[in-house]
Coordinates of C-alpha atoms and ligand atoms in Angstrom, one line a residue:
M3 CA -40.9 28.9 1.1
S4 CA -37.2 29.0 0.3
W5 CA -35.3 26.1 -1.2
Q6 CA -33.7 25.7 2.2
D7 CA -37.1 25.1 3.7
K8 CA -37.5 22.2 1.3
L9 CA -34.3 20.5 2.5
R10 CA -34.6 17.5 4.8
N11 CA -32.9 18.1 8.2
V12 CA -31.9 14.9 10.0
E13 CA -29.5 14.0 12.8
P14 CA -27.3 11.3 11.2
Y15 CA -25.9 8.2 12.8
Q16 CA -22.3 8.9 13.9
A17 CA -20.1 6.0 12.8
G18 CA -16.9 5.2 14.7
E19 CA -13.8 7.0 13.6
Q20 CA -11.7 5.4 10.8
P21 CA -8.4 7.2 11.5
K22 CA -5.7 8.0 9.0
I23 CA -2.9 7.5 11.6
Q24 CA -0.8 4.4 11.1
N25 CA 0.0 1.8 13.9
L26 CA -3.0 2.6 16.0
I27 CA -4.5 -0.3 17.8
K28 CA -8.1 0.1 16.5
L29 CA -10.6 -1.2 19.0
N30 CA -13.5 1.2 18.2
T31 CA -15.8 -0.2 15.5
N32 CA -16.1 -3.9 16.3
E33 CA -14.2 -5.0 13.2
N34 CA -12.7 -8.5 13.2
P35 CA -8.9 -8.4 13.7
Y36 CA -8.3 -11.4 11.5
A37 CA -8.1 -11.5 7.7
P38 CA -10.8 -13.0 5.6
G39 CA -10.1 -16.6 4.5
E40 CA -8.2 -18.1 1.6
K41 CA -11.2 -18.7 -0.5
V42 CA -12.0 -15.0 -0.4
K43 CA -8.5 -14.1 -1.4
Q44 CA -8.5 -16.6 -4.3
A45 CA -11.9 -15.3 -5.4
I46 CA -10.5 -11.8 -5.6
L47 CA -7.4 -12.9 -7.5
N48 CA -9.6 -15.0 -10.0
F49 CA -12.2 -12.3 -10.5
N50 CA -12.8 -11.5 -14.1
A51 CA -13.0 -7.8 -14.8
D52 CA -14.7 -8.5 -18.1
V53 CA -18.0 -9.0 -16.2
L54 CA -17.9 -5.4 -14.9
P55 CA -19.6 -3.8 -17.9
L56 CA -22.7 -5.8 -17.0
Y57 CA -25.0 -5.0 -14.1
P58 CA -24.7 -7.5 -11.3
N59 CA -27.4 -10.1 -10.6
P60 CA -30.0 -7.9 -8.9
D61 CA -30.8 -10.3 -6.1
A62 CA -27.4 -11.9 -5.7
D63 CA -29.0 -15.3 -6.4
E64 CA -25.9 -17.5 -6.2
L65 CA -24.8 -16.0 -2.9
K66 CA -28.3 -16.2 -1.6
H67 CA -28.4 -19.9 -2.5
S68 CA -25.1 -20.6 -0.7
L69 CA -26.3 -18.8 2.4
A70 CA -29.6 -20.6 2.4
L71 CA -27.8 -24.0 2.2
Y72 CA -25.4 -22.8 5.0
H73 CA -28.4 -22.0 7.3
G74 CA -30.6 -24.9 6.2
L75 CA -33.3 -22.5 4.8
Q76 CA -35.0 -22.0 1.5
D77 CA -33.6 -19.5 -1.0
N78 CA -36.9 -17.4 -0.6
Q79 CA -36.2 -17.0 3.1
V80 CA -33.0 -15.0 2.5
F81 CA -32.6 -11.3 1.7
L82 CA -29.3 -9.6 0.9
G83 CA -28.3 -6.0 1.1
N84 CA -25.4 -3.6 1.0
G85 CA -24.4 -4.1 4.6
S86 CA -26.8 -4.9 7.3
D87 CA -27.3 -1.2 7.8
E88 CA -29.0 -1.1 4.5
V89 CA -30.9 -4.3 5.3
L90 CA -32.1 -2.6 8.5
A91 CA -33.0 0.6 6.7
L92 CA -35.2 -1.4 4.3
T93 CA -36.6 -3.5 7.1
F94 CA -37.9 -0.5 9.0
L95 CA -39.4 0.8 5.7
T96 CA -41.0 -2.6 4.9
C97 CA -42.0 -4.0 8.3
F98 CA -42.8 -1.2 10.7
N99 CA -45.9 0.5 9.1
G100 CA -48.4 1.2 11.8
K101 CA -49.6 4.1 14.1
A102 CA -48.4 2.6 17.4
P103 CA -44.7 3.1 18.3
V104 CA -41.8 0.9 17.1
L105 CA -40.2 -0.4 20.3
F106 CA -36.5 -0.8 21.0
P107 CA -34.2 -0.4 24.0
D108 CA -32.9 3.0 25.1
I109 CA -29.3 1.6 25.1
S110 CA -29.0 -0.2 21.8
Y111 CA -27.8 0.3 18.3
S112 CA -28.0 4.0 17.8
F113 CA -29.0 3.7 14.1
Y114 CA -32.6 2.6 15.1
P115 CA -33.8 6.0 16.2
V116 CA -32.1 7.5 13.1
Y117 CA -34.2 5.4 10.7
C118 CA -37.3 6.3 12.6
E119 CA -36.5 10.0 12.4
L120 CA -35.7 9.7 8.7
Y121 CA -39.0 8.0 8.0
G122 CA -41.1 10.0 10.4
M123 CA -42.0 6.9 12.4
N124 CA -43.4 6.9 15.8
Y125 CA -41.0 5.1 18.2
Q126 CA -40.5 4.4 21.9
M127 CA -37.1 3.7 23.4
I128 CA -37.7 1.4 26.4
P129 CA -35.2 1.7 29.2
L130 CA -33.1 -1.3 30.0
N131 CA -33.1 -2.1 33.7
E132 CA -30.3 -1.1 36.1
Q133 CA -28.2 -4.1 35.0
F134 CA -28.6 -3.1 31.3
E135 CA -31.0 -6.1 30.7
I136 CA -34.0 -6.1 28.4
V137 CA -37.2 -6.6 30.4
K138 CA -39.4 -8.6 28.1
E139 CA -42.7 -7.6 29.7
D140 CA -42.0 -4.0 28.6
Y141 CA -42.6 -5.2 25.0
Y142 CA -46.0 -6.7 25.8
Q143 CA -47.9 -3.6 24.6
E144 CA -49.3 -2.3 21.4
N145 CA -46.6 -1.5 18.8
S146 CA -45.8 -1.3 15.1
G147 CA -42.7 -3.5 15.4
I148 CA -40.0 -4.5 17.8
I149 CA -36.2 -4.6 17.2
F150 CA -33.2 -5.3 19.3
P151 CA -29.7 -6.7 18.8
N152 CA -28.9 -10.1 20.4
P153 CA -26.3 -9.8 21.9
N154 CA -27.3 -6.2 22.5
A155 CA -24.9 -3.5 21.5
P156 CA -23.0 -1.8 23.1
T157 CA -23.7 -3.9 26.3
G158 CA -22.9 -7.3 24.8
L159 CA -25.6 -9.0 26.9
L160 CA -27.3 -12.0 25.4
V161 CA -30.9 -13.2 25.8
T162 CA -32.0 -16.8 25.3
T163 CA -34.1 -18.1 22.4
D164 CA -36.8 -18.8 25.1
F165 CA -36.8 -15.1 26.0
I166 CA -37.3 -14.2 22.3
E167 CA -40.0 -16.8 21.9
D168 CA -41.9 -15.1 24.8
I169 CA -41.7 -11.8 23.1
L170 CA -42.9 -13.4 19.8
K171 CA -45.9 -15.1 21.6
H172 CA -47.0 -11.7 22.9
N173 CA -46.6 -9.9 19.6
S174 CA -48.2 -12.1 16.9
E175 CA -49.6 -8.9 15.3
S176 CA -46.3 -7.2 14.6
I177 CA -42.9 -8.1 13.2
V178 CA -40.1 -8.8 15.7
V179 CA -36.6 -8.2 14.3
I180 CA -33.6 -9.7 16.0
D181 CA -30.4 -8.0 14.9
E182 CA -27.8 -10.8 15.2
A183 CA -24.8 -8.8 14.1
Y184 CA -22.8 -10.5 16.9
I185 CA -24.5 -13.9 17.4
D186 CA -21.6 -15.9 16.2
F187 CA -19.4 -14.9 19.1
G188 CA -21.1 -17.3 21.6
G189 CA -24.8 -16.8 21.3
E190 CA -27.6 -19.1 20.0
S191 CA -29.4 -17.8 16.9
A192 CA -33.2 -17.4 16.9
M193 CA -33.2 -19.1 13.5
K194 CA -34.7 -22.2 15.0
L195 CA -37.9 -20.2 15.7
L196 CA -38.4 -19.1 12.1
N197 CA -40.6 -22.0 11.1
Q198 CA -42.9 -21.5 14.1
Y199 CA -43.1 -17.7 14.1
P200 CA -43.8 -16.2 10.6
N201 CA -43.5 -12.7 12.2
L202 CA -39.8 -13.2 13.2
L203 CA -37.1 -11.6 11.0
I204 CA -33.4 -12.0 11.8
T205 CA -30.7 -9.8 10.4
Q206 CA -27.0 -10.7 10.2
T207 CA -23.9 -9.2 8.7
F208 CA -20.7 -10.3 6.9
S209 CA -18.9 -7.4 8.6
K210 CA -18.0 -8.9 12.0
F211 CA -17.9 -12.7 12.2
R212 CA -16.8 -12.9 8.5
S213 CA -14.1 -10.2 8.6
L214 CA -15.7 -8.4 5.6
A215 CA -16.8 -5.0 6.8
G216 CA -15.1 -3.5 3.8
I217 CA -17.2 -5.4 1.3
R218 CA -20.7 -4.4 2.7
L219 CA -22.9 -7.4 2.8
G220 CA -25.9 -7.8 5.1
V221 CA -28.6 -10.4 5.4
A222 CA -32.2 -10.8 6.5
L223 CA -33.6 -14.3 7.2
G224 CA -37.3 -14.9 7.7
N225 CA -40.6 -16.0 6.4
Q226 CA -40.9 -15.8 2.6
E227 CA -43.8 -13.4 2.8
I228 CA -41.7 -10.8 4.6
I229 CA -38.6 -11.5 2.5
S230 CA -40.5 -11.0 -0.8
K231 CA -41.9 -7.6 0.5
L232 CA -38.3 -6.7 1.4
Y233 CA -37.3 -7.4 -2.2
D234 CA -40.2 -5.2 -3.4
V235 CA -39.1 -2.3 -1.3
K236 CA -35.4 -2.8 -2.3
N237 CA -36.4 -2.8 -6.0
S238 CA -38.3 0.4 -5.4
F239 CA -35.1 2.0 -4.2
N240 CA -32.0 0.3 -5.8
S241 CA -32.1 -2.8 -7.9
Y242 CA -28.4 -3.5 -7.6
P243 CA -27.2 -2.9 -4.1
I244 CA -24.6 -5.7 -4.2
D245 CA -21.9 -5.4 -6.8
S246 CA -20.5 -8.4 -8.8
L247 CA -17.3 -8.6 -6.8
A248 CA -19.1 -8.6 -3.5
Q249 CA -21.4 -11.4 -4.6
V250 CA -18.4 -13.6 -5.5
I251 CA -16.6 -12.7 -2.2
G252 CA -19.6 -13.4 -0.1
K253 CA -20.0 -16.9 -1.7
A254 CA -16.3 -17.6 -1.1
S255 CA -16.6 -16.5 2.5
I256 CA -19.3 -19.2 3.1
E257 CA -16.7 -21.7 1.9
D258 CA -14.3 -20.3 4.4
S259 CA -16.7 -20.9 7.3
V260 CA -14.5 -23.5 9.2
Y261 CA -11.5 -21.0 9.3
I262 CA -13.9 -18.2 10.2
R263 CA -15.3 -20.2 13.2
E264 CA -11.8 -20.8 14.4
N265 CA -11.1 -17.1 14.4
A266 CA -14.4 -16.4 16.3
Q267 CA -13.2 -19.0 18.9
K268 CA -9.9 -17.1 19.3
I269 CA -11.8 -13.9 19.7
I270 CA -14.0 -15.5 22.4
E271 CA -10.9 -16.7 24.3
T272 CA -9.3 -13.3 24.0
R273 CA -12.5 -11.7 25.2
E274 CA -12.5 -13.8 28.3
Y275 CA -8.8 -13.0 29.0
T276 CA -9.5 -9.3 28.6
K277 CA -12.5 -9.4 30.9
K278 CA -10.5 -11.2 33.6
E279 CA -7.5 -8.8 33.4
L280 CA -9.8 -5.7 33.5
K281 CA -11.8 -7.0 36.4
A282 CA -8.5 -7.5 38.3
L283 CA -7.8 -3.8 37.6
G284 CA -11.2 -2.9 39.2
F285 CA -13.3 -2.5 36.1
V286 CA -17.0 -3.6 36.1
M287 CA -18.8 -4.8 33.0
P288 CA -21.9 -6.6 31.8
D289 CA -21.0 -10.2 30.7
S290 CA -20.5 -9.7 27.0
Y291 CA -21.1 -12.5 24.4
A292 CA -20.0 -10.3 21.5
N293 CA -16.6 -9.3 20.0
F294 CA -16.5 -6.2 22.3
I295 CA -16.8 -5.5 26.0
F296 CA -18.5 -2.6 27.7
V297 CA -16.5 -1.5 30.8
S298 CA -16.6 1.2 33.5
H299 CA -14.2 1.9 36.4
P300 CA -15.6 3.3 39.6
N301 CA -12.5 5.5 40.2
Y302 CA -11.7 6.8 36.7
D303 CA -13.7 9.0 34.3
A304 CA -14.4 7.1 31.1
K305 CA -14.0 10.1 28.8
E306 CA -10.6 10.8 30.4
L307 CA -9.5 7.2 30.0
F308 CA -10.6 7.3 26.3
G309 CA -8.3 10.4 25.8
L310 CA -5.4 8.8 27.6
L311 CA -5.7 5.6 25.6
R312 CA -5.9 7.6 22.4
E313 CA -2.7 9.5 23.3
R314 CA -1.0 6.1 23.6
G315 CA -2.2 4.8 20.3
I316 CA -5.3 2.8 21.3
L317 CA -8.6 3.8 19.9
V318 CA -11.8 2.6 21.7
R319 CA -15.4 3.9 21.5
Y320 CA -16.8 6.4 24.0
F321 CA -20.5 7.4 23.8
D322 CA -21.3 10.8 25.4
K323 CA -24.9 9.8 26.2
P324 CA -27.0 9.6 29.4
R325 CA -26.6 6.3 31.4
I326 CA -23.5 5.2 29.5
N327 CA -21.2 8.1 29.7
Q328 CA -19.0 6.4 32.2
Y329 CA -18.4 3.4 29.9
L330 CA -16.0 2.5 27.2
R331 CA -16.8 0.0 24.5
I332 CA -13.7 -2.0 23.6
T333 CA -13.6 -4.2 20.5
I334 CA -11.7 -7.5 21.0
G335 CA -8.6 -7.5 18.8
T336 CA -6.0 -10.2 18.5
Q337 CA -4.5 -11.7 21.7
A338 CA -1.3 -9.7 21.2
Q339 CA -3.2 -6.4 20.7
M340 CA -5.2 -7.0 23.9
E341 CA -2.1 -7.9 25.9
T342 CA -0.7 -4.5 24.8
F343 CA -4.0 -2.9 25.7
I344 CA -3.9 -4.3 29.2
Q345 CA -0.3 -3.2 29.6
V346 CA -1.2 0.3 28.5
M347 CA -4.2 0.4 30.8
K348 CA -2.1 -0.7 33.8
D349 CA 0.4 2.1 33.0
I350 CA -2.5 4.7 32.8
L351 CA -4.1 3.6 36.1
Ligands
PLP418 C1 -22.1 -3.4 13.1 C2 -23.6 -3.5 13.3 C3 -24.5 -3.5 12.2 C4 -24.1 -3.1 10.8 O1 -23.3 -4.0 10.2 P1 -23.0 -3.7 8.6 O2 -23.4 -5.0 8.0 O3 -21.5 -3.4 8.6 O4 -23.8 -2.5 8.1 C5 -25.8 -3.8 12.5 N1 -26.3 -3.9 13.7 C6 -25.5 -3.8 14.8 C7 -26.0 -4.0 16.2 C8 -24.1 -3.6 14.6 O5 -23.3 -3.5 15.7

């Protein structure tokens, strides 16, 4: 056996492009177009570099406490990680240990199958229906865990907390993870179900709603038993995933929440404007409740539109995958950016 045979071969997740080109309107990775708040800026200016020789608090206790207060939970119901991608990676490792498949939709966050492949887990991708909706009855079968985003990505479609409750009721023997990366753009969090359903775990992120993708902070909220197992697994892998500066910034961001909610409201209004304008141009789309929309035009090839937009300085996301290769996922930018986008799209058509 050669050393090459001992290497792990995996097909990695393909993150959206972070281009070097200036002046591009970047609508491809669902970042928030608004700056983080004043408290965050102040926290960075006031940060004392003299603390950097020391390791950070391993469990980000102060940030955890602020977040627990913000959500009305106990500290021991909150887990923090280096971006929700890390939280999800640790969640799969901690929560989905069985022989039956882990279940998630075929059109969903494309990191889920990557984690399963990395860990050698059995999984089943369950097709969304023709309207791109999750069919809850499909999840009433033996499994080692269930995960889906709400709103789903890249469709933007939202399910109700009653819908999630039905899935929980039929799956009391496994952990159901709801990835709420986009919940603050118009959805209702499943958090109110936490007390009743100990097998519910919710993940959230500071990257989208809180305009902090660059600082890498992700969250899991759930029953203290699951949370404590997540810490055990985290501490078997990396004791210090969140650096000292990120801990301070995260805490300041919680204090910026009023400003952040105002930005989310602006994004929602711009999203509705963009939907309306694109529909008038003949686009069709599922009704997104996220900070992106997922659109298709019956008369134009999506990949071609992607290229034409790029030539004109607008970057959106195109997935060359079955079922969705005639769609573009467009992040909602500022109102001014989206007005430019609509103008450019009119010119192209
Ligand atoms: C963006 C996104 C994440 C990851 O967020 P980070 O905290 O930046 O790692 C997780 N899940 C979904 C569905 C996302 O779209």
